[in-house]
Structures are given as C-alpha cells and as structure tokens.
Short mmCIF file of C-alpha atoms in Angstrom, two decimals:
data_model
loop_
_atom_site.label_atom_id
_atom_site.label_comp_id
_atom_site.label_asym_id
_atom_site.label_seq_id
_atom_site.Cartn_x
_atom_site.Cartn_y
_atom_site.Cartn_z
CA MET O 279 43.38 -20.35 -1.22
CA ARG O 280 42.03 -16.80 -0.45
CA CYS O 281 40.16 -17.47 -4.46
CA SER O 282 38.83 -21.29 -3.15
CA VAL O 283 37.37 -19.22 -0.15
CA LYS O 284 36.07 -16.99 -2.33
CA ARG O 285 34.70 -19.23 -4.88
CA SER O 286 32.96 -20.97 -1.49
CA LEU O 287 31.49 -18.74 -0.23
CA THR O 288 29.51 -16.92 -3.44
CA ALA O 289 28.27 -20.64 -4.64
CA ALA O 290 26.81 -20.89 -1.11
CA LEU O 291 25.12 -17.80 -1.20
CA ALA O 292 24.22 -18.38 -5.24
CA ALA O 293 22.63 -21.86 -3.25
CA SER O 294 20.28 -19.46 -0.74
CA PHE O 295 18.89 -16.85 -3.26
CA LEU O 296 18.28 -20.08 -5.38
CA LEU O 297 16.09 -21.54 -3.09
CA LEU O 298 14.40 -19.18 -2.12
CA LEU O 299 13.32 -18.38 -4.81
CA PHE O 300 12.24 -21.95 -5.14
CA PHE O 301 10.09 -21.75 -2.39
CA LEU O 302 8.37 -18.03 -2.75
CA HIS O 303 7.26 -20.11 -5.85
CA GLY O 304 6.39 -23.14 -3.00
CA GLY O 305 8.98 -25.50 -4.45
CA SER O 306 6.66 -26.35 -7.78
CA ARG O 307 7.43 -26.01 -11.75
CA GLN O 308 3.46 -25.64 -12.37
CA GLU O 309 2.98 -22.56 -10.23
CA GLN O 310 4.45 -19.60 -12.69
CA ASP O 311 4.79 -15.92 -12.00
CA PRO O 312 4.24 -13.21 -14.26
CA LEU O 313 7.48 -11.88 -14.86
CA GLU O 314 10.10 -14.32 -14.07
CA VAL O 315 12.84 -12.88 -11.28
CA GLU O 316 15.81 -11.28 -13.88
CA LEU O 317 19.16 -13.23 -11.54
CA ARG O 318 22.00 -11.04 -13.54
CA GLY O 319 23.15 -8.42 -11.06
CA LEU O 320 21.09 -9.64 -7.79
CA THR O 321 23.13 -11.26 -4.92
CA PRO O 322 21.30 -12.64 -2.20
CA ASP O 323 22.51 -9.95 0.50
CA THR O 324 20.51 -6.69 -1.07
CA VAL O 325 17.67 -8.82 -0.25
CA LEU O 326 17.54 -10.57 2.64
CA GLN O 327 21.02 -11.37 5.04
CA LEU O 328 20.41 -14.89 4.92
CA GLU O 329 23.12 -17.41 6.44
CA GLY O 330 23.73 -19.56 3.94
CA ALA O 331 21.85 -22.48 2.37
CA GLN O 332 21.72 -24.65 5.36
CA ARG O 333 19.73 -22.12 7.87
CA ILE O 334 17.08 -22.15 4.99
CA LEU O 335 16.48 -25.64 4.72
CA ARG O 336 16.50 -25.67 8.51
CA ASP O 337 13.75 -23.18 8.80
CA MET O 338 11.88 -24.59 5.85
CA ASP O 339 11.06 -27.71 7.77
CA ASP O 340 8.61 -25.75 9.98
CA LEU O 341 7.31 -24.39 7.37
CA SER O 342 4.69 -27.62 7.10
CA ALA O 343 2.11 -25.76 9.27
CA LEU O 344 0.93 -23.76 7.26
CA HIS O 345 -0.39 -26.92 5.29
CA ASN O 346 -1.47 -27.77 8.48
CA VAL O 347 -3.12 -26.25 10.83
CA SER O 348 -6.68 -26.76 12.08
CA TYR O 349 -8.60 -23.38 12.44
CA ARG O 350 -11.16 -22.88 14.52
CA LEU O 351 -13.44 -20.34 13.27
CA LEU O 352 -15.09 -19.12 16.14
CA ALA O 353 -18.05 -17.01 13.95
CA GLY O 354 -19.64 -16.73 10.24
CA SER O 355 -19.75 -19.27 7.44
CA LEU O 356 -17.24 -19.70 4.29
CA SER O 357 -19.34 -18.45 0.99
CA PRO O 358 -20.02 -21.60 -1.66
CA HIS O 359 -19.04 -18.87 -4.30
CA LYS O 360 -15.76 -16.25 -4.71
CA LYS O 361 -15.55 -13.07 -3.78
CA PHE O 362 -13.51 -9.83 -5.88
CA LEU O 363 -11.99 -8.85 -1.84
CA THR O 364 -10.92 -10.30 0.85
CA VAL O 365 -9.91 -7.04 4.09
CA GLY O 366 -7.72 -9.22 6.25
CA LEU O 367 -6.37 -8.52 9.78
CA ALA O 368 -5.29 -9.51 12.86
CA SER O 369 -6.22 -8.62 16.23
CA VAL O 370 -5.11 -8.89 19.43
CA ARG O 371 -5.52 -7.61 23.54
CA ARG O 372 -4.04 -4.26 23.48
CA PRO O 373 -3.09 -3.03 27.44
CA ARG O 374 -5.28 0.04 26.48
CA GLY O 375 -7.65 0.85 24.08
CA TYR O 376 -10.12 -1.47 21.88
CA TYR O 377 -10.35 0.15 18.44
CA LEU O 378 -11.39 -3.73 15.91
CA PRO O 379 -15.65 -2.94 15.87
CA ALA O 380 -15.12 0.88 14.92
CA THR O 381 -12.85 -0.34 12.51
CA LEU O 382 -15.39 -3.28 11.66
CA GLN O 383 -17.79 -0.26 11.86
CA SER O 384 -16.42 1.50 9.54
CA LEU O 385 -15.48 -1.60 7.01
CA PHE O 386 -19.16 -1.87 6.64
CA LYS O 387 -21.35 1.58 7.22
CA GLN O 388 -18.60 3.09 4.49
CA SER O 389 -19.19 0.28 1.55
CA THR O 390 -22.61 0.13 -0.30
CA GLU O 391 -24.83 -2.99 -0.73
CA GLU O 392 -23.92 -3.62 -4.15
CA GLU O 393 -19.60 -3.13 -2.79
CA LEU O 394 -20.41 -4.96 0.47
CA GLN O 395 -21.86 -8.38 -1.88
CA GLU O 396 -18.08 -9.03 -3.79
CA MET O 397 -16.17 -8.95 0.07
CA VAL O 398 -15.52 -10.74 2.47
CA VAL O 399 -13.80 -9.47 6.10
CA VAL O 400 -11.49 -12.02 8.09
CA VAL O 401 -10.36 -11.12 11.06
CA HIS O 402 -7.77 -13.87 13.15
CA LEU O 403 -8.63 -13.06 16.33
CA ALA O 404 -4.53 -13.71 17.62
CA ASP O 405 -4.63 -13.50 21.48
CA THR O 406 -2.61 -15.53 23.47
CA ASP O 407 -5.36 -16.16 25.70
CA PRO O 408 -8.44 -17.86 24.82
CA ILE O 409 -11.07 -17.03 26.52
CA TRP O 410 -10.64 -13.17 25.37
CA ASN O 411 -11.01 -14.51 21.84
CA VAL O 412 -13.61 -16.22 22.55
CA ARG O 413 -15.20 -13.04 24.68
CA VAL O 414 -14.20 -10.78 21.70
CA ALA O 415 -16.16 -13.30 18.45
CA THR O 416 -19.56 -13.26 20.94
CA ASN O 417 -19.03 -10.08 20.94
CA ILE O 418 -18.34 -9.15 17.31
CA ALA O 419 -20.80 -11.95 15.89
CA HIS O 420 -23.86 -10.00 18.35
CA LYS O 421 -22.74 -6.75 16.96
CA PHE O 422 -22.18 -7.72 13.36
CA ALA O 423 -25.07 -10.42 13.57
CA HIS O 424 -26.09 -9.34 10.25
CA HIS O 425 -23.25 -9.76 7.93
CA ILE O 426 -21.64 -12.27 9.95
CA LEU O 427 -25.14 -14.31 8.66
CA LEU O 428 -24.56 -13.59 4.82
CA GLY O 429 -20.76 -14.83 5.65
CA ARG O 430 -19.73 -11.23 5.26
CA LEU O 431 -17.73 -11.15 8.41
CA LEU O 432 -15.40 -14.50 8.89
CA LEU O 433 -14.07 -14.82 12.69
CA ILE O 434 -10.90 -17.32 12.99
CA HIS O 435 -7.79 -18.36 15.29
CA ALA O 436 -4.68 -20.55 14.67
CA PRO O 437 -4.58 -22.76 17.21
CA HIS O 438 -0.52 -21.51 19.41
CA GLU O 439 0.09 -25.20 19.70
CA PHE O 440 0.78 -24.48 15.80
CA TYR O 441 3.23 -21.28 16.29
CA PRO O 442 6.83 -21.50 15.52
CA THR O 443 9.00 -20.66 19.19
CA LEU O 444 8.74 -17.01 19.59
CA GLU O 445 11.04 -17.89 22.98
CA GLY O 446 15.58 -17.53 22.34
CA LEU O 447 14.89 -15.45 18.93
CA LYS O 448 17.79 -12.95 17.29
CA ARG O 449 17.54 -9.76 18.95
CA ASN O 450 18.21 -8.07 15.60
CA TYR O 451 18.27 -4.68 15.73
CA ASN O 452 19.15 -5.17 19.35
CA ASP O 453 15.44 -5.01 20.13
CA PRO O 454 14.15 -5.64 23.62
CA GLU O 455 13.90 -9.51 23.54
CA GLU O 456 9.80 -8.22 24.80
CA ARG O 457 9.17 -6.83 21.64
CA VAL O 458 11.37 -8.98 19.07
CA ARG O 459 8.60 -11.41 20.43
CA PHE O 460 5.59 -9.49 19.95
CA ARG O 461 6.39 -8.57 16.23
CA SER O 462 7.05 -12.20 15.53
CA LYS O 463 4.30 -13.17 16.90
CA GLN O 464 3.11 -10.92 14.71
CA ASN O 465 4.71 -12.01 11.55
CA VAL O 466 3.36 -15.76 12.30
CA ASP O 467 -0.65 -13.61 13.12
CA TYR O 468 -0.35 -12.38 9.50
CA ALA O 469 1.19 -15.19 7.78
CA PHE O 470 -2.09 -17.96 9.07
CA LEU O 471 -4.62 -15.04 7.88
CA LEU O 472 -3.14 -14.94 4.04
CA ALA O 473 -2.47 -18.81 4.49
CA PHE O 474 -6.19 -19.01 4.88
CA ALA O 475 -7.95 -15.85 2.72
CA ALA O 476 -5.91 -17.51 -0.08
CA ASN O 477 -9.18 -18.58 -2.11
CA LEU O 478 -11.72 -16.69 -0.99
CA SER O 479 -10.91 -13.83 -3.23
CA SER O 480 -8.99 -12.30 -6.52
CA TYR O 481 -8.09 -9.58 -4.50
CA TYR O 482 -6.49 -9.40 -0.36
CA LEU O 483 -5.94 -5.86 1.21
CA MET O 484 -4.32 -6.10 4.42
CA ILE O 485 -5.10 -3.41 6.84
CA GLU O 486 -4.96 -3.35 10.63
CA ASP O 487 -7.54 -3.06 14.01
CA ASP O 488 -7.91 0.73 14.37
CA VAL O 489 -8.58 2.00 11.42
CA TRP O 490 -11.11 3.79 9.39
CA CYS O 491 -11.98 3.94 5.92
CA ALA O 492 -12.93 5.99 2.81
CA LYS O 493 -16.51 5.79 1.71
CA SER O 494 -16.98 3.49 -1.45
CA PHE O 495 -13.65 2.59 -0.99
CA LEU O 496 -13.95 -1.03 -3.22
CA THR O 497 -15.28 0.94 -5.57
CA ALA O 498 -12.00 2.96 -6.05
CA ILE O 499 -9.43 -0.10 -5.57
CA ARG O 500 -11.27 -1.71 -8.36
CA LYS O 501 -10.65 1.79 -10.84
CA ALA O 502 -7.13 1.66 -10.06
CA LEU O 503 -6.81 -1.97 -10.97
CA ALA O 504 -8.39 -0.81 -14.37
CA SER O 505 -5.88 1.99 -14.21
CA HIS O 506 -3.21 -0.88 -14.27
CA GLU O 507 -4.67 -4.28 -15.71
CA GLY O 508 -2.30 -5.12 -18.21
CA SER O 509 0.67 -3.45 -16.44
CA TYR O 510 3.13 -6.26 -13.68
CA TRP O 511 2.66 -5.30 -10.47
CA ALA O 512 2.98 -7.10 -7.05
CA THR O 513 1.81 -4.38 -4.33
CA LEU O 514 -0.54 -1.71 -4.31
CA GLU O 515 -0.77 0.43 -1.75
CA PHE O 516 -3.74 2.59 -0.36
CA SER O 517 -2.26 4.55 2.50
CA LYS O 518 1.67 5.47 3.52
CA LEU O 519 1.55 3.45 6.67
CA GLY O 520 2.68 0.41 7.47
CA TYR O 521 0.89 -2.57 6.08
CA ILE O 522 -2.31 -0.05 6.06
CA GLY O 523 -4.01 -0.51 2.73
CA LYS O 524 -1.36 -3.51 1.02
CA LEU O 525 -3.17 -4.85 -1.96
CA TYR O 526 -2.14 -7.62 -3.57
CA ARG O 527 -3.21 -10.84 -6.34
CA SER O 528 -4.94 -13.69 -3.97
CA SER O 529 -2.90 -15.93 -6.12
CA ASP O 530 0.41 -14.50 -4.04
CA LEU O 531 -1.08 -14.95 -0.90
CA PRO O 532 0.24 -18.70 -0.71
CA ARG O 533 4.32 -17.55 -1.48
CA LEU O 534 3.69 -14.23 0.84
CA ALA O 535 2.72 -16.85 3.78
CA ARG O 536 5.54 -18.28 3.85
CA PHE O 537 7.41 -16.29 3.27
CA LEU O 538 6.80 -14.49 5.88
CA LEU O 539 6.78 -17.48 8.08
CA LEU O 540 10.24 -18.37 6.97
CA PHE O 541 11.76 -14.84 7.85
CA TYR O 542 9.52 -14.05 11.19
CA GLN O 543 12.11 -13.48 14.11
CA GLU O 544 14.29 -11.19 11.27
CA MET O 545 12.31 -8.15 10.62
CA PRO O 546 8.71 -5.61 11.41
CA CYS O 547 6.34 -7.11 8.91
CA ASP O 548 6.04 -3.35 6.75
CA TRP O 549 9.53 -4.05 6.10
CA LEU O 550 9.30 -8.17 5.11
CA LEU O 551 7.04 -6.42 2.79
CA VAL O 552 9.08 -4.36 1.61
CA HIS O 553 11.36 -7.46 0.35
CA PHE O 554 8.03 -9.38 -0.25
CA ARG O 555 8.21 -6.69 -3.09
CA LEU O 556 11.46 -6.76 -4.34
CA LEU O 557 12.10 -10.47 -4.52
CA LEU O 558 8.78 -9.75 -7.06
CA THR O 559 10.74 -7.01 -8.79
CA GLN O 560 8.67 -4.80 -8.37
CA LYS O 561 11.16 -1.88 -8.22
CA ASP O 562 9.40 0.86 -7.10
CA VAL O 563 6.60 1.75 -4.62
CA ILE O 564 3.24 2.27 -6.57
CA ARG O 565 1.23 3.89 -4.43
CA PHE O 566 -2.77 5.69 -4.81
CA LYS O 567 -3.53 8.98 -3.16
CA PRO O 568 -5.16 10.66 -1.70
CA SER O 569 -4.88 7.82 0.62
CA LEU O 570 -7.96 5.31 1.29
CA PHE O 571 -7.56 4.43 5.40
CA GLN O 572 -6.76 6.37 8.23
CA HIS O 573 -4.40 5.22 11.39
CA MET O 574 -7.47 6.02 14.29
CA GLY O 575 -5.65 3.88 16.97
CA LEU O 576 -3.89 6.49 20.32
CA TYR O 577 -2.54 3.59 21.73
CA SER O 578 -0.26 0.73 20.12
CA SER O 579 -1.27 -3.10 20.40
CA PHE O 580 2.70 -3.34 22.29
CA GLN O 581 2.68 -2.41 25.12
CA GLY O 582 -0.14 0.20 24.74
CA THR O 583 2.80 3.35 24.19
CA VAL O 584 0.86 6.19 22.83
CA ASN O 585 1.08 6.56 18.88
CA ARG O 586 -0.05 9.49 17.20
CA LEU O 587 0.28 8.17 13.35
CA GLU O 588 -2.07 9.37 11.55
CA ASP O 589 -2.02 9.82 7.30
CA ASP O 590 -2.57 13.61 6.23
CA GLU O 591 -2.99 12.30 2.66
CA PHE O 592 -6.38 10.04 4.26
CA GLN O 593 -9.49 11.72 2.01
CA ALA O 594 -12.84 10.40 3.38
CA ASP O 595 -14.32 10.13 0.19
CA ALA O 596 -12.80 7.27 -2.04
CA LEU O 597 -15.53 8.30 -5.47
CA ASP O 598 -14.20 11.58 -5.11
CA LEU O 599 -10.61 10.38 -5.92
CA PRO O 600 -9.58 12.16 -9.53
CA ASP O 601 -9.21 9.90 -13.48
CA ASN O 602 -5.85 12.39 -14.66
CA PRO O 603 -6.17 11.36 -17.84
CA PRO O 604 -3.34 10.02 -19.61
CA ALA O 605 -0.54 12.16 -20.72
CA ALA O 606 2.62 13.50 -21.17
CA LEU O 607 3.98 15.93 -18.13
CA PHE O 608 6.53 19.00 -19.39
CA THR O 609 8.09 21.83 -17.69
CA SER O 610 10.96 24.07 -18.44
CA MET O 611 12.34 24.54 -14.63
CA SER O 612 15.23 22.16 -14.50
CA VAL O 613 14.47 18.96 -12.34
CA PHE O 614 16.71 18.13 -9.50
CA GLU O 615 17.89 14.46 -9.28
CA ASN O 616 15.32 12.25 -9.75
CA TYR O 617 12.46 14.33 -8.70
CA GLU O 618 10.55 13.90 -12.08
CA PRO O 619 7.63 15.60 -13.30
CA LEU O 620 5.25 11.99 -13.33
CA LYS O 621 5.45 12.25 -9.74
CA ALA O 622 3.16 15.17 -9.25
CA TYR O 623 0.67 13.52 -11.29
CA SER O 624 0.78 10.17 -11.06
CA THR O 625 1.17 7.37 -8.71
CA ALA O 626 4.60 6.71 -8.25
CA GLU O 627 6.14 7.53 -5.28
CA GLY O 628 7.22 11.24 -4.79
CA TYR O 629 7.32 14.59 -5.99
CA PHE O 630 8.53 16.57 -8.60
CA TRP O 631 10.65 19.97 -7.20
CA GLY O 632 11.98 22.10 -9.74
CA LYS O 633 15.18 24.54 -9.49
CA ASP O 634 15.36 28.98 -9.60
CA PRO O 635 11.50 29.17 -10.73
CA ALA O 636 10.88 32.40 -12.42
CA ALA O 637 8.30 34.01 -13.63
CA GLY O 638 7.23 32.67 -17.06
CA SER O 639 8.35 29.33 -15.88
CA VAL O 640 5.64 26.43 -17.03
CA PHE O 641 4.48 22.97 -15.67
CA SER O 642 2.17 21.30 -18.92
CA ILE O 643 0.36 18.40 -18.85
CA VAL O 644 -0.88 17.64 -22.75
CA PHE O 645 -3.26 14.44 -22.94
CA GLN O 646 -3.58 12.39 -24.89
CA GLN O 647 -6.51 12.29 -26.28
CA PRO O 648 -8.74 15.71 -25.85
CA ALA O 649 -10.54 15.79 -22.40
CA HIS O 650 -13.30 17.62 -20.71
CA VAL O 651 -11.76 19.34 -17.86
CA THR O 652 -14.39 19.47 -15.18
CA ARG O 653 -11.70 20.21 -11.91
CA VAL O 654 -8.21 20.69 -10.95
CA ARG O 655 -6.74 20.42 -7.93
CA VAL O 656 -2.64 21.44 -7.53
CA ARG O 657 -0.79 21.69 -4.25
CA THR O 658 2.41 22.65 -3.85
CA GLY O 659 5.10 22.87 -1.37
CA SER O 660 5.96 20.28 1.52
CA ASP O 661 6.07 20.59 6.00
CA GLU O 662 9.43 19.80 5.14
CA ARG O 663 10.33 22.55 2.25
CA ARG O 664 7.40 25.19 3.34
CA GLY O 665 9.34 27.54 0.98
CA ASP O 666 8.90 25.74 -1.42
CA PHE O 667 5.51 26.59 -2.69
CA LEU O 668 4.49 28.48 -5.55
CA HIS O 669 4.28 32.37 -3.98
CA ALA O 670 2.49 34.09 -7.62
CA GLY O 671 0.73 32.09 -9.75
CA VAL O 672 -1.73 30.94 -12.27
CA LEU O 673 -3.49 27.74 -13.79
CA GLU O 674 -4.61 27.75 -17.35
CA LEU O 675 -6.62 25.33 -19.75
CA GLY O 676 -5.75 24.93 -23.13
CA ARG O 677 -6.47 23.88 -26.61
CA TRP O 678 -5.76 23.00 -30.44
CA ARG O 679 -2.38 20.96 -29.68
CA ARG O 680 0.71 21.93 -31.78
CA ALA O 681 1.80 18.68 -34.02
CA GLY O 682 5.42 17.75 -32.64
CA SER O 683 5.33 19.82 -29.93
CA TRP O 684 4.86 20.00 -25.64
CA ASP O 685 2.28 23.06 -26.11
CA CYS O 686 -1.40 23.92 -27.25
CA SER O 687 -2.39 26.64 -29.25
CA ALA O 688 -4.03 28.73 -27.11
CA TYR O 689 -4.92 28.90 -23.13
CA THR O 690 -7.51 30.16 -20.91
CA THR O 691 -6.64 31.53 -17.72
CA VAL O 692 -8.99 29.62 -15.16
CA GLY O 693 -7.69 30.74 -11.16
CA THR O 694 -4.59 31.92 -9.65
CA PHE O 695 -2.59 30.31 -6.79
CA GLU O 696 -3.75 31.33 -3.24
CA LYS O 697 -0.49 30.57 -0.72
CA GLY O 698 0.53 27.10 -2.83
CA THR O 699 -2.50 26.03 -3.54
CA PHE O 700 -4.98 25.48 -6.41
CA GLU O 701 -8.39 24.09 -6.08
CA GLN O 702 -11.95 24.39 -8.35
CA ARG O 703 -14.72 23.30 -10.07
CA GLY O 704 -16.59 24.05 -12.77
CA LEU O 705 -14.43 24.56 -15.20
CA GLU O 706 -16.17 22.65 -18.46
CA ARG O 707 -18.72 25.53 -18.16
CA GLY O 708 -15.62 28.43 -19.00
CA MET O 709 -14.85 26.27 -22.19
CA PRO O 710 -15.58 26.16 -24.90
CA GLY O 711 -14.97 22.50 -26.00
CA PRO O 712 -12.31 19.62 -24.70
CA VAL O 713 -9.87 20.82 -22.95
CA ASP O 714 -5.73 19.12 -24.97
CA CYS O 715 -3.56 21.19 -22.30
CA VAL O 716 -3.13 22.36 -18.27
CA ARG O 717 -0.52 24.00 -17.59
CA ILE O 718 0.87 25.80 -14.30
CA ARG O 719 2.08 29.59 -15.36
CA VAL O 720 4.89 30.46 -12.56
CA THR O 721 4.18 34.81 -12.73
CA GLN O 722 6.46 36.29 -10.20
CA ASP O 723 10.31 35.09 -9.12
CA GLN O 724 10.80 33.67 -6.47
CA SER O 725 14.07 32.89 -4.62
CA GLU O 726 12.84 29.50 -3.77
CA TRP O 727 12.66 25.95 -5.17
CA LEU O 728 9.46 24.87 -6.28
CA ILE O 729 7.52 21.54 -5.51
CA ILE O 730 4.23 20.01 -6.97
CA GLN O 731 3.18 17.27 -4.26
CA SER O 732 0.27 16.79 -6.52
CA ILE O 733 -1.81 17.70 -8.93
CA ASP O 734 -5.41 16.40 -9.21
CA ILE O 735 -7.20 15.96 -12.89
CA TRP O 736 -11.76 15.50 -12.63
CA THR O 737 -13.38 14.80 -16.19
CA THR O 738 -16.33 14.39 -17.93
CA ALA O 739 -17.84 11.95 -20.87
CA GLY O 740 -18.37 14.85 -23.86
CA THR O 741 -21.48 14.24 -25.35
#
C-alpha cells in the first residue's frame, strides 16, 4: 500500500514538473530553447514547491490576461524599428520619496547620442490610483519631452481589472498580509511589463525606479555580451542588488512573464528570478564587476521604511571597465573549498581564498595570447574577513612563457601592494613588448589566509 501511494505521489510530482516546463515553453513545440532542460537528477521540489498538476492547470486558466490585456499608452509612441536594448522599470506611489525622474535623468544623461538611438526605456506606472498615474505621466512627459518625441521613452499602464486577485493570498514565510499583497502585485506589475516589452528589442534590462546608472552602461553591456558570445546563458547580472541590472534575451520574456504570473503569490520577484534562471539550466550566477547600477532610494516603496542598501562594487564610469584577456590561472597556495583562482579574475560569483600564504607564494595569470598591459588593479581582503588581505607583496609582469609550464622565464616587478590593494597605470611604458604573465608574489609570511576579491587588467592593441 505504501509503495502504491509513493508511486502515485512521484507520478503526480513528475507530471507537475513536466507541465511547468511545457508552460514555460509557451505550450508549443515550435519554440525551442538554446539548451534543452536536462530532467535526469531533478525533482520538482528542488525548483519550486508545487502542489500538484491540478494546481498548475487551475492557475494557468488565469494567464489569459497576458494575451488579452489592453495596455494604456500614457506617453510616447512605439518605434517601427527593433532596438538593441529595452530598459524596463515599474513604478508606484511611495509613502515617502519620489525617485523616478532622477532615475530617468541618469539613464539618458549617462548615455551618448549613439547609445540612445539603440535603446528604449519603458516605464510601467502601476499604481492602483489612476489619477496618480496620469499626473506622473504628465510630469514625466513634460520633463523628458525630447525623448518622448524620439520614441526613446514609453509610459504604459496595465489596468487593474486584468490583475489576478490580491486578496486572501498565501502567507508564505509568515509574511504580514500587507507585505504579501505588495510583493504579489509587484510580480504581476513586472509580468505585464515584460510581456509588453517582448518585441521591442533584442535584449531587456530590468532595473528599479530608484537607481543611478554608470556612464555608457549600454556599451559596457554590449562588451559583456561579446565576451559571452557562443556560450549559453539565461541571465547576466550587472549589479549585486535584488533585481537591479538583470539582463535577459527578449526571446525569453514571454515565458518569464508567464512564470512570474503563475507564481505571483509564492515569493518575492528576485527569488523567482533565481528559480527561473535555474529552470533554464544556468546553474551559476554570471555577474559582471564592477556593477553598472547603484541603488539611490532612501525610502522603500513598501510602507516608506528606510532602506540604505548600496552596491559597494558600483563604478560610475562604465567606459573604464577592464579587459581581462583569456588566461589560465595558477597558485602555489592551497585553495580553501571551492574558492578557486578563477573567481578572482572572471565574472563568476565569489573570490579566491588561499590558505597559509608564505613568502614566495604566487598567484599567476598566464595569457592565452601575449598582451600589451597598460593597467592592473588588484583588491584583496573582505569586510567579513578583514585580516585576510595581502599584508606584503608585489606585482610582476612576465615575458616568454615556458613551454608546458604555468610560468614565464623573466619577470619585472612593477609595484608593491599598499594595505592589500595594488593599482598602477602606464605599465606599457616600462615593458619592451607584450606580456605573457601577470604574477602576484607574497613577500612576507602571514598567519591570516589570503582573499583576492578581484583582478582587473586593461590592455591596448600592440603596434
């Protein structure tokens, strides 16, 4: 009897998961993912706690809103030409603070004219008060009339009658009823925004209505995309905060919109975005550093509570991003757990953490091709482990890579670490030719372990 019940439960869970995958693919066999979902080794409860196939089928009946919603275009006009990037954000009335104009000003001011021609900004004014929506739309249209006329800014609204119920929702995580209602509506706000933006551009960038932008962030995003050309990804991240700076292919927006709407009452949006990435088989976070977007709002849109959240890896000038040429990494230090050397050099989340650094210990970067290095910046230590920085060390540039070795034949010391940090420009002036290796060498024993947060290398084309 127990075996029979267990088999029935397993079958129901499997059916639920298959229905979810079918749903995310739009219910059509014609739509194909770049990478098929691998089912072996996955169980439904590792993705989302579903309540069975009947629950999915029942909730899917409510998804017709995505196809039938009549958006109100409050300002702007649709461009006849597909853009490179859509920047999407939703905005509601806050109990305290109003940051939308400053966010839009930053988006436009930090972009060149050429970048603006490749971009459209879509704002979903999603407050339940239509008078507020119209008043804000009028104000924004007046302040940004130039961008409205050029089709660079659209203000939209999805009427409340298209929303699913926001009463009697599940109180997961024991959240108060007001918070559950707020975050559930926020999921639907973004679902409607994503559905509207699906055909406007090749890529979609999600931000909030209270952020600063780095200068030429679009060019930085294009550069990041080029570095991942030919590789599979579902989400690229350009900030470490919530759902700020999340980049998607526009072709994935319809299924992401359906996903948010299906699970709108289950959990906050940023948590759902993680589950969506995992469902699309991207296991690891791909986050680019430094961050391109900074949270600036002091007061939360929920009940106006103080929110001093900031991204400590934000850099205001995106044109100053490092190149970090393709390279192999090696260290003579023992690596702690999975804090591999690559995490200090690549877009992988995390950092390098080495045990027992001693005088003579090295961390080496060996380029696949020789490069003309102009600038190097290395940051060690962390706020959590303040003692795990490089107490004494030098940075060296090497030439003439040894065959079959992770090393170079000759090194030139170009500078020393000061309080765990190294940064120097104009390095090309001290080297007679291209560089094959960049090496960090410890010059003094230290009892603390060594964290290398980031290694940034700038290069220039050789002559």
